[in-house]
Amino acid sequence: MGIVAAQSRRRQKILIETFQRRSFLKQRSDVLTTPRTREIWRDDDWAQFGRAYQWMRGQYSQRVQPLPPAKALLWGWPSPHFEDMQYKRLNDPRTASVRIWAEVPDDLILSSNFDGWHYILSELRFHRNNTDMPITQDWETLFDRQWLVAHDFYNEKYSGDQVVFPYIRREWIKKVKYFRGQY
């Protein structure tokens, strides 16, 4: 086997920013995960989005690897992405939170478009005129970067990428910032 072939199989790591509750870092394990009960950031307010989150879990299992049923997907963004104030306004000020920068292997990551994800959360179709196609099949357009670029879901200033992955190893963490939200 040549050097080039061996190098192409090496895991690439991508610097990801993720926002978690402070308790995420207090886990005793070297592998940090989140239970399914915490899969949606604001559980009570976002209950109507359960179908979309379940769909994304299925896409992750099909496209990357199977997920343990009791564990949630972690959500993040390629760094640099968020301004501090942008996120603090979305987070409950009563909740102690952390912003984590971690180098996550690319073979654990499923990337998608942030703006397109909001179509799915709202149960909208990308192909509005094709109602013969099941909506969940239409939603797979979320992973068609070429189509999304052609239909203005990406722009030069803001790429709109978001990622999901199943866990973070402590050794991958590069930086942590503690904060509370603001209204």
Short mmCIF file of C-alpha atoms in Angstrom, two decimals:
data_model
loop_
_atom_site.label_atom_id
_atom_site.label_comp_id
_atom_site.label_asym_id
_atom_site.label_seq_id
_atom_site.Cartn_x
_atom_site.Cartn_y
_atom_site.Cartn_z
CA MET A 1 0.00 0.00 0.00
CA GLY A 2 1.39 3.37 -0.98
CA ILE A 3 1.81 6.37 1.27
CA VAL A 4 -0.89 8.31 -0.60
CA ALA A 5 -3.48 5.56 -0.04
CA ALA A 6 -2.63 5.36 3.68
CA GLN A 7 -2.85 9.15 4.04
CA SER A 8 -6.24 9.34 2.30
CA ARG A 9 -7.70 7.01 4.95
CA ARG A 10 -6.45 9.15 7.83
CA ARG A 11 -9.08 10.90 9.84
CA GLN A 12 -9.23 14.61 9.25
CA LYS A 13 -10.30 16.70 12.22
CA ILE A 14 -12.58 19.70 11.91
CA LEU A 15 -12.70 22.44 14.53
CA ILE A 16 -16.32 22.57 15.66
CA GLU A 17 -18.09 24.98 18.02
CA THR A 18 -20.90 23.51 20.08
CA PHE A 19 -23.01 24.90 22.90
CA GLN A 20 -23.91 22.59 25.76
CA ARG A 21 -25.18 22.82 29.31
CA ARG A 22 -22.40 23.07 31.89
CA SER A 23 -23.25 19.58 33.16
CA PHE A 24 -21.99 18.21 29.83
CA LEU A 25 -18.39 18.80 31.00
CA LYS A 26 -19.05 17.31 34.45
CA GLN A 27 -19.47 13.79 33.07
CA ARG A 28 -16.94 11.35 34.51
CA SER A 29 -16.22 9.65 31.23
CA ASP A 30 -13.62 10.69 28.66
CA VAL A 31 -16.38 10.38 26.05
CA LEU A 32 -18.94 13.17 26.49
CA THR A 33 -22.49 12.56 25.29
CA THR A 34 -25.99 13.86 25.88
CA PRO A 35 -29.09 11.79 26.72
CA ARG A 36 -32.00 11.78 24.25
CA THR A 37 -34.09 13.69 26.77
CA ARG A 38 -31.82 16.69 26.06
CA GLU A 39 -31.73 16.33 22.26
CA ILE A 40 -33.74 19.48 21.66
CA TRP A 41 -32.11 22.47 23.34
CA ARG A 42 -35.26 24.00 24.85
CA ASP A 43 -37.20 20.81 25.42
CA ASP A 44 -40.55 22.38 26.37
CA ASP A 45 -40.58 25.12 23.72
CA TRP A 46 -39.39 22.91 20.88
CA ALA A 47 -41.53 19.80 21.39
CA GLN A 48 -43.25 20.32 18.01
CA PHE A 49 -39.88 19.79 16.27
CA GLY A 50 -39.57 16.16 17.38
CA ARG A 51 -40.31 14.77 13.91
CA ALA A 52 -37.52 16.84 12.35
CA TYR A 53 -34.98 15.78 14.99
CA GLN A 54 -36.00 12.12 14.61
CA TRP A 55 -35.57 12.46 10.84
CA MET A 56 -32.05 13.90 11.31
CA ARG A 57 -31.19 10.96 13.60
CA GLY A 58 -32.28 8.59 10.84
CA GLN A 59 -30.21 10.47 8.27
CA TYR A 60 -27.16 10.29 10.54
CA SER A 61 -27.63 6.54 11.02
CA GLN A 62 -27.98 6.01 7.24
CA ARG A 63 -25.19 8.33 6.12
CA VAL A 64 -22.58 8.02 8.88
CA GLN A 65 -23.13 5.32 11.51
CA PRO A 66 -25.88 3.88 13.74
CA LEU A 67 -26.65 5.85 16.91
CA PRO A 68 -27.23 4.39 20.36
CA PRO A 69 -30.99 4.82 21.05
CA ALA A 70 -30.45 6.54 24.43
CA LYS A 71 -27.93 9.12 23.15
CA ALA A 72 -28.66 12.40 21.40
CA LEU A 73 -26.89 13.92 18.46
CA LEU A 74 -24.71 16.89 19.32
CA TRP A 75 -25.11 19.98 17.14
CA GLY A 76 -22.31 22.32 16.17
CA TRP A 77 -20.90 24.65 13.56
CA PRO A 78 -17.52 24.74 11.84
CA SER A 79 -15.41 27.33 13.66
CA PRO A 80 -15.40 30.28 13.58
CA HIS A 81 -19.12 30.75 13.41
CA PHE A 82 -21.10 32.39 16.20
CA GLU A 83 -20.60 35.73 17.85
CA ASP A 84 -21.00 35.44 21.64
CA MET A 85 -23.97 37.79 21.86
CA GLN A 86 -25.81 36.07 19.01
CA TYR A 87 -26.04 32.85 20.97
CA LYS A 88 -26.47 34.31 24.45
CA ARG A 89 -29.75 35.90 23.37
CA LEU A 90 -31.12 32.44 22.51
CA ASN A 91 -30.09 30.75 25.74
CA ASP A 92 -32.03 30.79 29.01
CA PRO A 93 -30.20 33.05 31.52
CA ARG A 94 -31.01 30.59 34.32
CA THR A 95 -28.99 27.86 32.60
CA ALA A 96 -25.22 27.59 33.08
CA SER A 97 -23.81 26.81 29.65
CA VAL A 98 -20.53 26.21 27.88
CA ARG A 99 -19.23 26.99 24.45
CA ILE A 100 -16.82 24.24 23.42
CA TRP A 101 -14.33 24.23 20.57
CA ALA A 102 -13.38 20.65 19.73
CA GLU A 103 -11.54 18.97 16.87
CA VAL A 104 -13.98 16.27 15.77
CA PRO A 105 -12.97 13.59 13.24
CA ASP A 106 -14.73 14.20 9.93
CA ASP A 107 -15.90 10.59 9.68
CA LEU A 108 -18.20 11.23 12.69
CA ILE A 109 -19.76 14.36 11.21
CA LEU A 110 -22.86 14.85 9.09
CA SER A 111 -22.95 18.36 7.58
CA SER A 112 -26.07 20.12 6.41
CA ASN A 113 -27.36 23.61 5.67
CA PHE A 114 -28.54 25.72 8.61
CA ASP A 115 -31.15 27.68 6.63
CA GLY A 116 -32.43 24.52 4.96
CA TRP A 117 -32.78 22.88 8.37
CA HIS A 118 -35.36 25.54 9.22
CA TYR A 119 -37.44 24.37 6.26
CA ILE A 120 -37.50 20.93 7.86
CA LEU A 121 -38.30 22.32 11.32
CA SER A 122 -41.25 24.14 9.73
CA GLU A 123 -42.25 21.02 7.75
CA LEU A 124 -41.83 22.89 4.46
CA ARG A 125 -40.74 21.40 1.13
CA PHE A 126 -37.68 22.40 -0.88
CA HIS A 127 -39.50 21.35 -4.07
CA ARG A 128 -42.81 23.06 -3.41
CA ASN A 129 -44.42 21.97 -6.68
CA ASN A 130 -43.66 18.27 -6.22
CA THR A 131 -46.21 17.13 -3.66
CA ASP A 132 -46.14 13.57 -5.07
CA MET A 133 -42.74 13.07 -3.40
CA PRO A 134 -42.96 12.12 0.31
CA ILE A 135 -41.92 15.10 2.41
CA THR A 136 -39.12 13.16 4.10
CA GLN A 137 -37.65 12.35 0.67
CA ASP A 138 -37.90 16.05 -0.27
CA TRP A 139 -36.03 16.91 2.93
CA GLU A 140 -32.98 14.97 1.70
CA THR A 141 -32.31 18.04 -0.46
CA LEU A 142 -30.77 19.40 2.76
CA PHE A 143 -27.64 17.39 1.86
CA ASP A 144 -27.49 18.44 -1.81
CA ARG A 145 -25.06 21.35 -1.57
CA GLN A 146 -25.10 22.00 -5.33
CA TRP A 147 -28.91 22.41 -5.35
CA LEU A 148 -28.82 24.57 -2.22
CA VAL A 149 -26.16 26.88 -3.72
CA ALA A 150 -28.17 27.20 -6.94
CA HIS A 151 -31.25 28.16 -4.90
CA ASP A 152 -29.54 30.75 -2.67
CA PHE A 153 -29.27 28.79 0.55
CA TYR A 154 -25.54 29.62 0.68
CA ASN A 155 -23.85 32.96 0.29
CA GLU A 156 -20.23 34.14 0.39
CA LYS A 157 -20.52 35.89 3.77
CA TYR A 158 -22.17 33.02 5.62
CA SER A 159 -21.79 29.45 4.45
CA GLY A 160 -24.69 28.21 6.56
CA ASP A 161 -23.08 24.90 7.50
CA GLN A 162 -24.09 23.07 10.64
CA VAL A 163 -22.98 19.62 11.77
CA VAL A 164 -24.22 16.77 13.94
CA PHE A 165 -22.06 14.16 15.63
CA PRO A 166 -22.55 11.64 18.47
CA TYR A 167 -19.93 12.55 21.10
CA ILE A 168 -16.81 14.50 22.02
CA ARG A 169 -13.69 12.94 23.51
CA ARG A 170 -12.07 15.15 26.16
CA GLU A 171 -8.80 15.04 24.26
CA TRP A 172 -10.49 16.75 21.28
CA ILE A 173 -11.44 19.83 23.33
CA LYS A 174 -9.31 22.85 22.47
CA LYS A 175 -11.12 25.62 24.35
CA VAL A 176 -14.08 26.08 26.71
CA LYS A 177 -15.94 29.28 27.57
CA TYR A 178 -18.52 29.39 30.37
CA PHE A 179 -21.53 31.70 30.09
CA ARG A 180 -25.17 32.36 30.92
CA GLY A 181 -27.78 33.47 28.42
CA GLN A 182 -29.29 36.92 28.14
CA TYR A 183 -32.76 38.06 27.19
#
